[in-house]
Amino acid sequence: MTTLAHKKPRRKNIQHSDPGKILDLVMSLTDDTCSEIQIKINTYLTEECEAELVVPVIVHRERKEAFVEVVGIAALQRKMKIHLSSKLLDTLKTNVEQTDLLSNFGEDFQSILIPHLGKDIIKKRLVLFAVIDVPFSVIFCIVAPKTEESSVPVIIYECGLFVWPTLKKTIALEYENTLKVKCQQLLRVAKRLFTQVASLDTLLKIAMGQAKQLTKAEQCIVWLVDVDNMQLYESCSTYKDESSGRRFPLGMGIAGEVIKTGALINTRVPQEHPAYNPVIDGIPNLECRNLLCFPIREQTGIIGVGQLINKITDPYFDGMDEEMALAFSIYCGVCILHSVVYQKIQEAHIRNALANELIMYHMKVSWQTETARIGCFSSF
């Protein structure tokens, strides 16, 4: 037992790869950006596998999100989100290489690779092998390797043993930096909202506009709860349509489901959600491709629901959008409550001022004048 407890960790063995080349690769991974590190890894794998192209797919396994930011030695202008196809999921689940033709992959994945490939694109063979970790993993897609197919996953595995720790930390760092920027944007949004509590309509319009910018959504709707009539109503809208000011029963559609459960719902295909109702879950004459629906809360409970419709730059709303929506909903709920209270105070102030004016007026009018006026009216 003592011998086993103090047993040294097993060394990472290399069978097919050149240790000198891997060492040179690891020593060169000093770049600040994830894309530059991926380009160097791609260059190494392309040479070792004699491949036409190498494409790493970064995957967040828990959220089932995937993106590509480098194709071969070319960095894309931005991270391109893709759907996790069955082939990619099988690669993650089985931890065994998968081989298939490019034509059998999703259209979003094909559209990223096709501009970087030559002739006979449809017949291109891909070998996939994953380096699995938590929360991020990476699937290396080797396009048309000329080396023996059985050695490709071994080369990827041996490379991943040494380069993945650096790549993983860089991915996590960029994620945290992006989250920091989003939080700073959120604070600026909150600051602007708190200066607009004088008018609820103005506040809601600004809130919807800021929510769209924050998550890059095509449209945003805010439904408020009418407790007396048990309805959801749209007090204002950012689109011009005769249907603005709509009212629906409280439990209708995905919005109603969010009211019931108090949980955020992010659906990539809204039409497949059991609670989906096109009448309330969307905007007339606008196709709802994806939907992020979140509760708007204040201290007493849920006072409304926000709906973000159609992610502009990506095929779906991701986990960071969910975090931003939930944080935004808290600020929005506080501002709505303050706006309602402010309007009630304003109305009370107006009533009080009017009552004071009437009292002052009657105090200034003499009894004789009042009697004369009463007599004048009674003569009619």
C-alpha positions in Angstrom: 0.0 0.0 0.0 2.8 2.4 0.9 4.6 1.6 -2.4 1.4 2.3 -4.4 0.7 5.5 -2.6 4.1 7.0 -3.4 4.2 5.7 -7.0 5.4 8.3 -9.4 3.0 9.4 -12.1 3.3 7.6 -15.4 5.3 9.4 -18.1 3.7 10.5 -21.3 4.9 8.0 -23.9 5.5 9.0 -27.6 5.3 6.2 -30.2 4.8 7.7 -33.6 5.9 11.4 -33.2 9.3 13.0 -33.2 10.0 14.2 -29.6 12.2 17.0 -31.0 9.4 18.4 -33.2 6.9 18.3 -30.4 9.3 20.0 -28.1 9.9 22.7 -30.7 6.1 23.1 -31.1 5.5 23.4 -27.4 8.3 26.0 -27.0 6.9 28.1 -29.8 3.4 28.4 -28.2 4.2 31.8 -26.6 1.5 33.7 -28.4 -1.2 35.8 -26.7 -4.1 34.8 -28.8 -5.8 31.4 -29.2 -5.9 31.7 -33.0 -2.1 32.1 -33.3 -1.6 29.0 -31.1 -4.0 27.0 -33.2 -2.3 28.0 -36.5 1.0 26.6 -35.1 -0.7 23.4 -34.0 -2.4 23.1 -37.4 0.9 23.6 -39.2 2.4 20.7 -37.2 -0.5 18.3 -37.8 -0.7 19.2 -41.5 3.0 18.2 -41.9 2.8 15.1 -39.8 -0.4 13.8 -41.3 0.4 15.0 -44.8 -3.1 16.5 -44.8 -4.6 19.1 -47.1 -6.1 21.1 -44.1 -6.5 20.9 -40.4 -9.5 22.5 -38.6 -9.8 22.6 -34.8 -13.4 22.7 -33.5 -13.5 24.1 -29.9 -16.4 22.6 -27.9 -18.1 23.5 -24.6 -19.4 20.1 -23.8 -21.9 21.1 -21.0 -23.6 23.8 -23.1 -23.2 21.8 -26.4 -21.7 24.8 -28.1 -19.0 24.7 -30.7 -17.0 27.3 -32.7 -14.3 27.5 -35.3 -11.8 30.4 -35.5 -8.9 29.0 -37.5 -9.0 27.0 -40.8 -5.5 25.7 -41.6 -3.2 28.6 -41.3 -5.9 31.2 -41.8 -7.6 32.9 -38.9 -11.2 33.8 -39.4 -12.4 37.4 -38.9 -14.4 36.2 -35.9 -15.3 33.0 -34.1 -17.9 31.1 -36.2 -20.5 29.2 -34.1 -21.6 25.9 -35.5 -24.2 23.3 -34.5 -22.8 20.1 -32.9 -23.7 17.5 -35.5 -24.2 13.8 -34.7 -20.7 13.1 -36.1 -19.1 15.6 -33.8 -21.0 14.4 -30.8 -20.1 10.8 -31.5 -16.4 11.8 -31.6 -16.8 13.4 -28.2 -18.8 10.5 -26.7 -16.8 7.6 -27.9 -13.3 9.1 -27.8 -12.6 7.1 -31.0 -11.6 8.6 -34.4 -14.5 9.2 -36.8 -14.1 9.2 -40.6 -16.6 10.6 -43.0 -17.0 12.7 -46.2 -17.3 16.4 -45.9 -20.7 16.3 -47.6 -22.2 14.4 -44.6 -21.5 17.3 -42.2 -23.7 20.2 -41.4 -24.1 23.1 -43.9 -22.7 25.6 -41.4 -19.5 23.5 -41.0 -19.2 23.0 -44.8 -19.6 26.7 -45.5 -16.5 27.4 -43.3 -14.3 24.8 -45.0 -15.3 25.1 -48.6 -13.6 28.4 -49.4 -10.3 26.9 -48.2 -10.4 23.7 -50.2 -9.6 22.9 -53.8 -11.4 20.6 -56.3 -13.7 17.7 -55.5 -14.9 19.3 -52.3 -17.8 16.9 -51.8 -15.5 13.9 -51.9 -13.1 15.2 -49.3 -12.5 12.7 -46.5 -12.2 13.9 -42.9 -10.7 12.1 -40.0 -11.9 13.4 -36.6 -10.3 12.9 -33.2 -11.1 14.7 -29.9 -9.0 15.8 -27.0 -11.6 15.7 -24.3 -11.5 17.8 -21.2 -13.9 19.9 -19.0 -15.4 22.4 -19.7 -13.7 22.8 -23.1 -12.6 20.1 -25.5 -11.2 20.3 -29.0 -12.0 18.1 -32.1 -9.2 18.1 -34.7 -10.6 17.7 -38.2 -7.9 16.4 -40.5 -8.9 16.9 -44.2 -7.6 14.3 -46.7 -4.6 12.9 -44.8 -2.2 10.9 -46.9 -0.6 9.0 -44.0 -2.0 5.7 -42.8 -5.4 6.4 -41.4 -4.8 4.4 -38.2 -1.8 6.6 -37.3 -3.7 9.9 -37.6 -5.5 9.6 -34.2 -2.2 8.6 -32.6 -0.4 11.7 -34.0 -3.3 13.9 -32.8 -3.3 12.2 -29.4 0.4 12.6 -28.8 0.4 16.2 -30.0 -2.6 16.9 -27.7 -0.9 15.5 -24.7 1.6 18.4 -24.7 -0.1 21.3 -26.5 -3.6 21.0 -25.0 -2.8 22.5 -21.5 -1.5 25.7 -23.2 -4.4 25.9 -25.6 -7.0 25.2 -22.9 -5.7 28.0 -20.7 -5.7 30.4 -23.7 -9.3 29.5 -24.5 -10.3 30.0 -20.9 -8.5 33.3 -20.7 -10.1 34.7 -23.9 -13.5 33.6 -22.6 -13.0 35.5 -19.3 -11.8 38.5 -21.2 -14.9 38.5 -23.4 -17.0 38.1 -20.3 -15.3 41.1 -18.7 -16.0 43.2 -21.8 -19.7 42.1 -21.7 -19.9 43.0 -18.0 -18.5 46.5 -18.7 -21.1 46.9 -21.4 -23.8 45.8 -19.0 -22.8 48.4 -16.4 -23.0 51.1 -19.0 -26.4 49.8 -20.0 -27.6 49.9 -16.4 -26.3 53.4 -15.9 -28.3 54.6 -18.9 -31.5 52.8 -17.8 -31.4 54.4 -14.3 -31.5 57.8 -16.0 -34.7 57.1 -17.8 -37.1 56.1 -15.0 -39.3 59.2 -15.6 -41.1 57.5 -18.5 -41.9 53.8 -18.6 -42.4 53.7 -22.4 -39.0 55.5 -23.0 -37.4 53.2 -20.5 -38.7 50.0 -22.1 -37.7 51.2 -25.6 -34.2 51.9 -24.5 -34.0 48.6 -22.5 -35.1 46.6 -25.6 -32.6 48.5 -27.8 -29.7 47.9 -25.3 -30.7 44.2 -24.9 -30.5 43.7 -28.7 -27.0 45.4 -28.8 -25.8 43.4 -25.8 -26.7 40.0 -27.3 -26.6 40.9 -31.0 -30.3 39.9 -31.4 -32.5 40.9 -34.3 -35.5 41.9 -32.2 -36.5 42.2 -28.5 -39.9 42.1 -26.9 -40.7 42.9 -23.3 -44.0 41.5 -21.9 -45.3 42.9 -18.6 -47.6 41.1 -16.2 -51.1 42.5 -15.7 -51.9 40.8 -12.4 -55.5 42.1 -12.3 -56.5 40.6 -15.6 -54.0 37.6 -15.5 -52.5 38.7 -18.8 -49.2 39.5 -20.5 -49.2 42.8 -22.3 -46.8 44.6 -24.7 -46.7 48.2 -23.6 -44.4 49.4 -26.4 -42.4 47.9 -29.2 -39.3 48.6 -31.2 -41.0 47.6 -34.5 -43.8 49.4 -36.4 -46.8 47.2 -36.6 -50.5 47.3 -35.9 -50.2 44.4 -33.5 -48.2 46.4 -30.9 -50.0 46.6 -27.6 -50.9 43.0 -27.8 -52.4 41.1 -24.8 -52.4 37.3 -24.2 -53.3 34.9 -21.3 -50.6 34.7 -18.7 -49.6 31.0 -19.4 -49.5 31.2 -23.1 -46.5 30.1 -25.2 -42.8 29.9 -24.1 -43.2 33.3 -22.5 -46.0 31.8 -20.3 -43.8 28.9 -19.5 -41.0 31.2 -18.2 -43.6 32.9 -16.0 -44.7 29.6 -14.6 -41.2 28.1 -13.9 -39.2 31.3 -13.4 -36.4 29.7 -15.5 -34.7 31.0 -18.6 -35.5 29.1 -21.9 -33.0 29.2 -24.7 -34.2 27.2 -27.7 -32.3 26.9 -30.9 -35.4 25.6 -32.8 -38.4 27.3 -31.2 -40.9 25.4 -33.3 -39.8 22.1 -31.7 -40.4 23.4 -28.1 -43.6 21.9 -26.7 -44.8 25.3 -25.3 -44.1 27.3 -28.5 -46.9 29.4 -29.8 -46.2 31.6 -32.9 -48.8 34.1 -31.8 -46.9 35.3 -28.7 -43.4 33.8 -29.2 -42.2 36.1 -31.9 -43.1 39.1 -34.1 -45.7 39.1 -36.9 -44.2 38.6 -40.4 -40.8 37.6 -38.9 -39.4 34.1 -38.9 -38.3 33.0 -35.5 -35.1 31.0 -36.0 -34.0 31.0 -32.4 -35.3 32.4 -29.2 -33.9 33.4 -25.8 -36.7 34.0 -23.2 -35.9 35.2 -19.7 -37.9 36.4 -16.6 -37.7 40.0 -15.5 -37.7 40.1 -11.7 -37.9 42.5 -8.8 -38.2 41.8 -5.0 -41.8 40.7 -5.0 -41.4 38.3 -7.9 -41.6 38.1 -11.7 -43.1 41.3 -13.3 -42.4 40.5 -16.9 -40.7 38.5 -19.6 -38.1 39.4 -22.2 -37.8 37.7 -25.5 -34.7 38.0 -27.7 -35.4 36.8 -31.2 -32.9 35.6 -33.9 -29.2 35.9 -33.1 -27.7 38.0 -36.0 -24.1 36.8 -36.2 -24.5 33.1 -35.1 -27.0 30.3 -35.5 -28.0 30.3 -31.8 -27.8 32.2 -28.5 -24.9 30.9 -26.4 -24.2 30.5 -22.7 -22.7 34.0 -22.4 -25.9 35.5 -23.9 -27.9 33.6 -21.2 -25.7 35.1 -18.5 -26.0 38.6 -19.9 -29.8 38.2 -20.3 -30.2 37.2 -16.7 -28.0 40.0 -15.3 -29.8 42.5 -17.6 -33.2 41.3 -16.4 -32.3 42.3 -12.8 -31.4 45.8 -13.7 -34.4 46.0 -16.0 -36.8 44.9 -13.3 -35.4 47.4 -10.8 -35.7 50.2 -13.3 -39.3 49.2 -14.3 -40.3 49.2 -10.6 -38.6 52.6 -10.0 -40.4 54.0 -13.0 -43.8 52.8 -11.9 -43.2 54.2 -8.4 -41.9 57.4 -9.9 -45.0 57.8 -12.0 -47.3 57.1 -9.0 -45.4 59.8 -7.0 -45.8 62.2 -9.9 -49.5 61.6 -10.2 -49.9 62.0 -6.4 -48.0 65.2 -6.6 -50.2 66.5 -9.4 -53.4 65.6 -7.4 -52.0 67.2 -4.3 -51.1 70.4 -6.2 -54.6 70.6 -7.7 -56.2 70.1 -4.3 -54.1 72.8 -2.8 -55.0 75.2 -5.6 -58.7 74.5 -5.1 -58.4 75.1 -1.4 -56.6 78.3 -1.9 -59.1 79.5 -4.4 -62.1 78.9 -2.1 -60.2 80.6 0.8 -59.8 83.8 -1.4 -63.5 84.0 -2.6 -65.8 85.9 -0.2 -69.0 84.5 1.1 -71.1 87.2 -0.6 -69.5 86.4 -4.0 -70.1 82.7 -3.5 -73.8 83.3 -2.5 -74.3 85.5 -5.6 -72.9 82.9 -7.9 -75.1 80.2 -6.3 -78.1 82.4 -6.8 -77.1 83.1 -10.4 -76.9 79.4 -11.2 -80.2 78.6 -9.3 -82.1 81.1 -11.5 -81.5 79.0 -14.7 
